[in-house]
Short mmCIF file of C-alpha atoms in Angstrom, two decimals:
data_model
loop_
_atom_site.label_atom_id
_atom_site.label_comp_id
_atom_site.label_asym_id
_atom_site.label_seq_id
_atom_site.Cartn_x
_atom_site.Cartn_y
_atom_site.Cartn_z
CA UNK A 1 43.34 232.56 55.32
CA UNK A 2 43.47 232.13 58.86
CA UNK A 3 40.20 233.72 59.57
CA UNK A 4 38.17 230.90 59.03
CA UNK A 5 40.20 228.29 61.64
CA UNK A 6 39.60 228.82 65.28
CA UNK A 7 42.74 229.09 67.46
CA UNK A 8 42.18 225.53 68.78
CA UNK A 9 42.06 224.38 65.21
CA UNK A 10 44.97 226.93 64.20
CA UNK A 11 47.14 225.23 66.91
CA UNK A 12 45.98 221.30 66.10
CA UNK A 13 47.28 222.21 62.13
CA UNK A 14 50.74 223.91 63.07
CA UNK A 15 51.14 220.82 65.58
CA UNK A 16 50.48 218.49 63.22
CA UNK A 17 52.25 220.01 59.98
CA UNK A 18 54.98 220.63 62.07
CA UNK A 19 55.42 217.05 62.87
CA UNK A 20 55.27 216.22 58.97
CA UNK A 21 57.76 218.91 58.62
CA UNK A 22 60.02 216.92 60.89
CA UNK A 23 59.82 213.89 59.30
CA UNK A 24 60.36 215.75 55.98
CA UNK A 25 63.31 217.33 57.97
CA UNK A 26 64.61 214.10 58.80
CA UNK A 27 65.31 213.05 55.32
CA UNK A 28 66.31 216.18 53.82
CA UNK A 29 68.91 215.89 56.58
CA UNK A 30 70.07 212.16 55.98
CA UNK A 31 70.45 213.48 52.18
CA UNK A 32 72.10 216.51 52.98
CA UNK A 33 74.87 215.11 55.50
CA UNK A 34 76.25 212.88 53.12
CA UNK A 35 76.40 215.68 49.94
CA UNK A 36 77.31 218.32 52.70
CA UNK A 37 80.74 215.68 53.64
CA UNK A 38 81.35 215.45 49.78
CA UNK A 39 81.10 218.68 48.67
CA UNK A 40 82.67 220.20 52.00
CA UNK A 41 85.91 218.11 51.43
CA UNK A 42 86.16 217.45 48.23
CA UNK A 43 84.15 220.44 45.90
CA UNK A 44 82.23 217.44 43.72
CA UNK A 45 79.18 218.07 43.06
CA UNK A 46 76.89 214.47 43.59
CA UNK A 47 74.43 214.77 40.95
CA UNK A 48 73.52 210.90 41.41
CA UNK A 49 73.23 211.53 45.08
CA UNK A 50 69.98 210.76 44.85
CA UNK A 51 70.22 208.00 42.90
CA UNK A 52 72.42 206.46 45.65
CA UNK A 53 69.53 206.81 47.86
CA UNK A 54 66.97 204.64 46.06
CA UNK A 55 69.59 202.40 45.95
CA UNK A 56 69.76 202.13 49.56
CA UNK A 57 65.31 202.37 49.10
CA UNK A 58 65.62 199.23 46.96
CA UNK A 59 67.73 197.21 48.94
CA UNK A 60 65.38 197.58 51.73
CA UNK A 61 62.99 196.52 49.74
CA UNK A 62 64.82 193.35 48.59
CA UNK A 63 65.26 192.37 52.36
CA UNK A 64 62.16 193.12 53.40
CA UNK A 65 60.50 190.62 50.22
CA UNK A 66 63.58 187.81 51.63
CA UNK A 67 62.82 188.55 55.11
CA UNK A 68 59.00 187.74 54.46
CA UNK A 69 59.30 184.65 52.38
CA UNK A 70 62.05 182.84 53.85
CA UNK A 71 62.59 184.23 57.62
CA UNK A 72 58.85 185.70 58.87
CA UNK A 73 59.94 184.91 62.29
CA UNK A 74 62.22 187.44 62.22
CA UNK A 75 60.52 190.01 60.05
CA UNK A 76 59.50 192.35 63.10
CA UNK A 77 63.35 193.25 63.00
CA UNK A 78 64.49 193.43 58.92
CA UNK A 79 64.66 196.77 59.09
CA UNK A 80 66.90 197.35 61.24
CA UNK A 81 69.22 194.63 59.32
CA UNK A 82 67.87 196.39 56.13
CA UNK A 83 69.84 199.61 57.36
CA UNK A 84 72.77 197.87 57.71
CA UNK A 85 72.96 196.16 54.22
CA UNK A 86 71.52 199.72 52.44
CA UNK A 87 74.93 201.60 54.16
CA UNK A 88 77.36 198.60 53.25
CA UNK A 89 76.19 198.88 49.50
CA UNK A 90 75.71 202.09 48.95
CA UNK A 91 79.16 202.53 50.87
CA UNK A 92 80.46 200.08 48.31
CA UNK A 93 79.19 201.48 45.42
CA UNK A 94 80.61 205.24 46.19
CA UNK A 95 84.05 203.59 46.74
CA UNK A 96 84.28 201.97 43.10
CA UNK A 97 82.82 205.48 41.86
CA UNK A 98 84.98 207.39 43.02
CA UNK A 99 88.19 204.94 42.42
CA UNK A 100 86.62 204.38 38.69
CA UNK A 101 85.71 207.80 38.08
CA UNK A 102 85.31 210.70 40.63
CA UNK A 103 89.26 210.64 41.37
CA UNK A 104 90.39 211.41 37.52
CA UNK A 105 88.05 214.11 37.97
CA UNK A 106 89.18 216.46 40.95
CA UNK A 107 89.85 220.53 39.95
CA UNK A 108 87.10 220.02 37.73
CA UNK A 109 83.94 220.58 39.18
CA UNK A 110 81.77 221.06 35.60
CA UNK A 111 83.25 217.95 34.55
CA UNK A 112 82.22 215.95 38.01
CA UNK A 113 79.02 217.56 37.50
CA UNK A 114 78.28 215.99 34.06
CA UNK A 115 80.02 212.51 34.95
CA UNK A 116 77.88 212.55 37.73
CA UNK A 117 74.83 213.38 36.46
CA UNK A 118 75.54 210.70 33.53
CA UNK A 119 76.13 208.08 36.22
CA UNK A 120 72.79 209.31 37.94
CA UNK A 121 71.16 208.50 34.28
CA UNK A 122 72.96 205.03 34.11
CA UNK A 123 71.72 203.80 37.53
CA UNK A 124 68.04 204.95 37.01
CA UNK A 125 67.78 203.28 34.04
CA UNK A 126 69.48 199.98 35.76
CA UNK A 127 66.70 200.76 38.12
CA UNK A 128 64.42 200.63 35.50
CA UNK A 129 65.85 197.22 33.81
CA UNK A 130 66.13 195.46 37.27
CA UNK A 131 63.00 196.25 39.37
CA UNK A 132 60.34 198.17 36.16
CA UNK A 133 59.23 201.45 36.29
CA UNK A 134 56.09 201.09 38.44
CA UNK A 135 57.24 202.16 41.89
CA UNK A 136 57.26 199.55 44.96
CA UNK A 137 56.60 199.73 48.68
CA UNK A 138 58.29 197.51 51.60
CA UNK A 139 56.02 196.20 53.76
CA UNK A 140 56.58 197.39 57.57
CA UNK A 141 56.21 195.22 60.59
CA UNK A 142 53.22 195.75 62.70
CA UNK A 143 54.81 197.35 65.76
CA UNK A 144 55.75 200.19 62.91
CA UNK A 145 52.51 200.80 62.35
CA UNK A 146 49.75 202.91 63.65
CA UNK A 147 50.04 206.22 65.47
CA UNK A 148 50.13 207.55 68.92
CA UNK A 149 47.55 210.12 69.87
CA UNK A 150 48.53 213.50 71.93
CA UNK A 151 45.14 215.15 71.54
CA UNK A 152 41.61 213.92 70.08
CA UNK A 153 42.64 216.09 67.29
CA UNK A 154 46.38 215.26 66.90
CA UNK A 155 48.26 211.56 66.29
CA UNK A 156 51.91 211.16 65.63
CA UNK A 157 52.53 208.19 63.01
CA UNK A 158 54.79 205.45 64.70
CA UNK A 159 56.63 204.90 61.34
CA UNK A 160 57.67 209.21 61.88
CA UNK A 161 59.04 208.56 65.06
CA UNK A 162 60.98 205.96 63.93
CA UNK A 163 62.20 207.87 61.34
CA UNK A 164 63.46 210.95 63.39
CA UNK A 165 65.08 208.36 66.06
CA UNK A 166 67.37 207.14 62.96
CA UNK A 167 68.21 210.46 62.05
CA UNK A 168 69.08 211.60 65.67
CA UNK A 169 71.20 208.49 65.48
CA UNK A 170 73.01 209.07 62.35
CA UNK A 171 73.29 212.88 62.89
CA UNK A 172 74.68 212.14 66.55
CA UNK A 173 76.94 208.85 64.92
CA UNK A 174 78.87 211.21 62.01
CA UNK A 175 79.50 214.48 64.41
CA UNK A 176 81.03 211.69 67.21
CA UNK A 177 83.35 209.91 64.17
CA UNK A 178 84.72 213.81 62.40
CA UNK A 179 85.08 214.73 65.93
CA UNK A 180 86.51 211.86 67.95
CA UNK A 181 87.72 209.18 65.16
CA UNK A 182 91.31 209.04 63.70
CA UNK A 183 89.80 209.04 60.02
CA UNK A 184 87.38 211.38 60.84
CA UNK A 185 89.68 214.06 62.15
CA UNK A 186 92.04 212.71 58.94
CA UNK A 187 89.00 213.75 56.72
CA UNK A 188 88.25 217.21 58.39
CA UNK A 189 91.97 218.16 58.24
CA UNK A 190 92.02 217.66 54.74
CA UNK A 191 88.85 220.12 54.17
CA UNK A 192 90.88 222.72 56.18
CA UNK A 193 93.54 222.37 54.48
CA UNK A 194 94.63 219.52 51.96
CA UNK A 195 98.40 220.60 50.80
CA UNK A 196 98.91 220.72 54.94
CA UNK A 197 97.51 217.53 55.41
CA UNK A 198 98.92 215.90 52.75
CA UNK A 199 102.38 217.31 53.52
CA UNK A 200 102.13 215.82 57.11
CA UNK A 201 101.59 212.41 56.01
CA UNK A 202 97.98 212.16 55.79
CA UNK A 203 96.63 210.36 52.36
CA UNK A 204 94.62 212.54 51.04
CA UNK A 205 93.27 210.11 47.99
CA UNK A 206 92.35 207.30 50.53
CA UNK A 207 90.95 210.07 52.83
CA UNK A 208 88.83 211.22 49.70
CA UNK A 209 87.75 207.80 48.81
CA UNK A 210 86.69 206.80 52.14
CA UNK A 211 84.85 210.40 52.61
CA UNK A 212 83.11 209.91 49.06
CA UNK A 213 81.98 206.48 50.03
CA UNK A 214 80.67 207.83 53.39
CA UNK A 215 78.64 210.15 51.99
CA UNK A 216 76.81 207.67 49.39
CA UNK A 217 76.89 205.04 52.48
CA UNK A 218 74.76 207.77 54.31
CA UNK A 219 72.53 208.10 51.10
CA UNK A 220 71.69 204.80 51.60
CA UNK A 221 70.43 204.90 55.20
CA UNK A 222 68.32 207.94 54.04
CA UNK A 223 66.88 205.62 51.47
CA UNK A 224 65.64 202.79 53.81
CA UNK A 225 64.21 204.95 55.81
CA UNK A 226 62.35 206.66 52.71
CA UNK A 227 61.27 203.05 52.59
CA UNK A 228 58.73 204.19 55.80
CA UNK A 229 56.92 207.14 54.46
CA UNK A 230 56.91 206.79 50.35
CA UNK A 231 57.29 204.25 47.66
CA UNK A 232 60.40 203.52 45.38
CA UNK A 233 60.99 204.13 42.27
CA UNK A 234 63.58 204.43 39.52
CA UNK A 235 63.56 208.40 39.82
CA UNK A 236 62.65 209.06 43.26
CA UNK A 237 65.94 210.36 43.98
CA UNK A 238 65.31 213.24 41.95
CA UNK A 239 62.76 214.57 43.84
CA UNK A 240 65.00 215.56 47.04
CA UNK A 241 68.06 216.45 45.10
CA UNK A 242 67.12 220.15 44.07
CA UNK A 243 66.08 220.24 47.99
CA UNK A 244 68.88 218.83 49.06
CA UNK A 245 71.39 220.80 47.26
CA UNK A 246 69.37 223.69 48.72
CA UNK A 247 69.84 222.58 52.04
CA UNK A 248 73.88 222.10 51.81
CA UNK A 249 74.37 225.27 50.50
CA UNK A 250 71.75 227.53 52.70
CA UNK A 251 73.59 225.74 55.66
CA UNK A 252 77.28 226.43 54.89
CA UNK A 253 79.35 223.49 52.95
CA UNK A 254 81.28 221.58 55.24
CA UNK A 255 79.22 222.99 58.30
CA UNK A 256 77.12 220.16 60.23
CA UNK A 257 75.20 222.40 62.48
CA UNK A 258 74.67 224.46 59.57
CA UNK A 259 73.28 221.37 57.94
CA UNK A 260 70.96 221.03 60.45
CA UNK A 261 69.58 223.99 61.00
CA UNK A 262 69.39 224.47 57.30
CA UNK A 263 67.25 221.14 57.00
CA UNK A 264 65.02 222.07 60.06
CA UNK A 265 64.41 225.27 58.22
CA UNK A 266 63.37 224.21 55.03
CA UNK A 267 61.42 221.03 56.29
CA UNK A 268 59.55 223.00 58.51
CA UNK A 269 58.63 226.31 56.43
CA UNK A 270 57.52 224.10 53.47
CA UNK A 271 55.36 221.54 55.31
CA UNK A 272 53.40 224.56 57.18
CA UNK A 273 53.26 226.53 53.95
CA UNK A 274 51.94 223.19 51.80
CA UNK A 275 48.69 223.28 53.86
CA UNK A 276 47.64 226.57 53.21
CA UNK A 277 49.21 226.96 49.80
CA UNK A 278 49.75 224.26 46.66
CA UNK A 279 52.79 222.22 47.30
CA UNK A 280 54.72 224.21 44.63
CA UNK A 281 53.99 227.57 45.28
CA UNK A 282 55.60 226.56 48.99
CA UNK A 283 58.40 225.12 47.19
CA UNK A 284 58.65 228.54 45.65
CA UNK A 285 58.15 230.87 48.77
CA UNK A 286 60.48 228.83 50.30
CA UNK A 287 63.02 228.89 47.67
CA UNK A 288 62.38 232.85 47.36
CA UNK A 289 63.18 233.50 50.77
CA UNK A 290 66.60 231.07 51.07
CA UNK A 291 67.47 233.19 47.63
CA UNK A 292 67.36 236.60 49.54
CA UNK A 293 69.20 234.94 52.70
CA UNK A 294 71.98 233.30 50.43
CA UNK A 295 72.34 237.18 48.58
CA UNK A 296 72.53 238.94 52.16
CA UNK A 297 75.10 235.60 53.55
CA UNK A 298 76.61 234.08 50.49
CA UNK A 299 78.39 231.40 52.66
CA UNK A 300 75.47 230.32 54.24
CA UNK A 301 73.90 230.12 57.53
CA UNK A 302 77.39 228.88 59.49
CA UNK A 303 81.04 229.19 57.24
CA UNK A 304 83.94 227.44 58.50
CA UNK A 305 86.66 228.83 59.86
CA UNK A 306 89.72 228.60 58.04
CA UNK A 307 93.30 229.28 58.89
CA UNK A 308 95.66 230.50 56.09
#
């Protein structure tokens, strides 16, 4: 396989798959911080996490079509207002979910599952109703596009940059609010231990609904910025769920730096592996290998610590 690449090419394809592979990494990890806060704190299990995503994907899209008709002076900066609206809806939408729904539900993780993956049915096909079934693209301002060149043989897409800069952003953003914030230290003293934190005055249903909404609000960043690299479409969530899942639970639930490492692992190992192999037998090998990891470390790459 490698025999017929010389090193200089060898090195140009790693550099350059390993660039997609952070870019991949960069969403899986926007997806997975959100799910990882949910299911860390409160055991649900998101099936329409994805769904939450496009959401956040087709709001972009709506601001991006407003920005263009009725404010093209300003369109070289709609994305960065797009961002802002995808969180606050998404964020919106997770709080009536979980108010409506996810909080008659706690203890009962099958039954979040199905309600969940109901609700991820219901908002597709609103998907489907509001904006068709063919999938859309936004259209990106022209400082976005383009690509910077390292080498004659190897260019980094501006749009990827871009992409990995949010994420650094977000990622640096949610450790300084569970660290630093009042609600976020609220939200990680309820993961440790809710009875405790409840029994110390802490309201652990507002805690939960603000967490769940957080999560989803997240979701929705990671859609706008799927906005950069891939079209929309009424089920493009479902094809980073399964990897995003995979990612929470390799890392450790309610572990950000496992998270992150998990994400970096997968993104990388499967865009590397996609060039010299079909995109689903990486998916597989990659899969194969987290399954014999997870069997050797059931709690995943980093466990919290717990006191009892």
């Amino acid at each position: 396989m490698f025999a017929d690449y010389t090193w200089a090419e060898l090195g140009s394809i790693f550099a350059m798959q390993g660039f997609s592979g952070l870019i991949l990494f960069s969403v899986l990890l926007l997806m997975a911080l959100g799910l990882a806060i949910i299911f860390g704190q409160m055991g649900v299990i998101n099936m329409a996490h994805g769904e939450f995503m496009i959401l956040g994907a087709y709001i972009t899209y709506l601001t991006s079509n407003f920005f263009s008709t009725f404010l093209p002076e300003l369109f070289g900066i709609y994305f960065f207002i797009a961002i802002i609206f995808a969180f606050i809806g998404t964020f919106l939408l997770g709080a009536f979910v979980e108010w409506s729904l996810i909080r008659h539900l706690y203890k009962r993780p099958l039954d979040t599952l199905l309600a969940t993956w109901g609700l991820s049915l219901i908002l597709q096909q609103l998907y489907r109703t509001i904006f068709g079934t063919r999938e859309v693209g936004v259209s990106l301002p022209d400082w976005m596009m383009g690509s910077y060149s390292l080498t004659d043989a190897i260019e980094i897409p501006i749009n990827g940059m871009i992409v990995m800069g949010i994420t650094l952003f977000i990622t640096v953003g949610v450790y300084l609010f569970l660290q630093k914030s009042r609600k976020g230290k609220q939200s990680r003293a309820v993961v440790q231990n809710r009875a405790m934190a409840g029994a110390v005055g802490i309201n652990t249903a507002s805690v939960d609904r603000f967490t769940f909404a957080l999560g989803c609000g997240i979701a929705g960043i990671a859609g706008a910025t799927f906005t950069m690299i891939g079209s929309t479409g009424p089920t493009s969530g479902q094809l980073y769920i399964v990897d995003t899942f995979l990612v929470v639970v390799f890392g450790g639930a309610a572990s950000l730096l496992g998270t992150v490492a998990s994400a970096f692992s997968i993104g990388q190992a499967q865009s590397i592996l996609e060039f010299f192999l079909s995109g689903s037998m990486a998916k597989v090998l990659t899969l194969l290998v987290v399954i014999v990891i997870l069997m050797l470390r059931p709690q995943g790459l980093f466990s919290l610590k717990v006191r009892r």
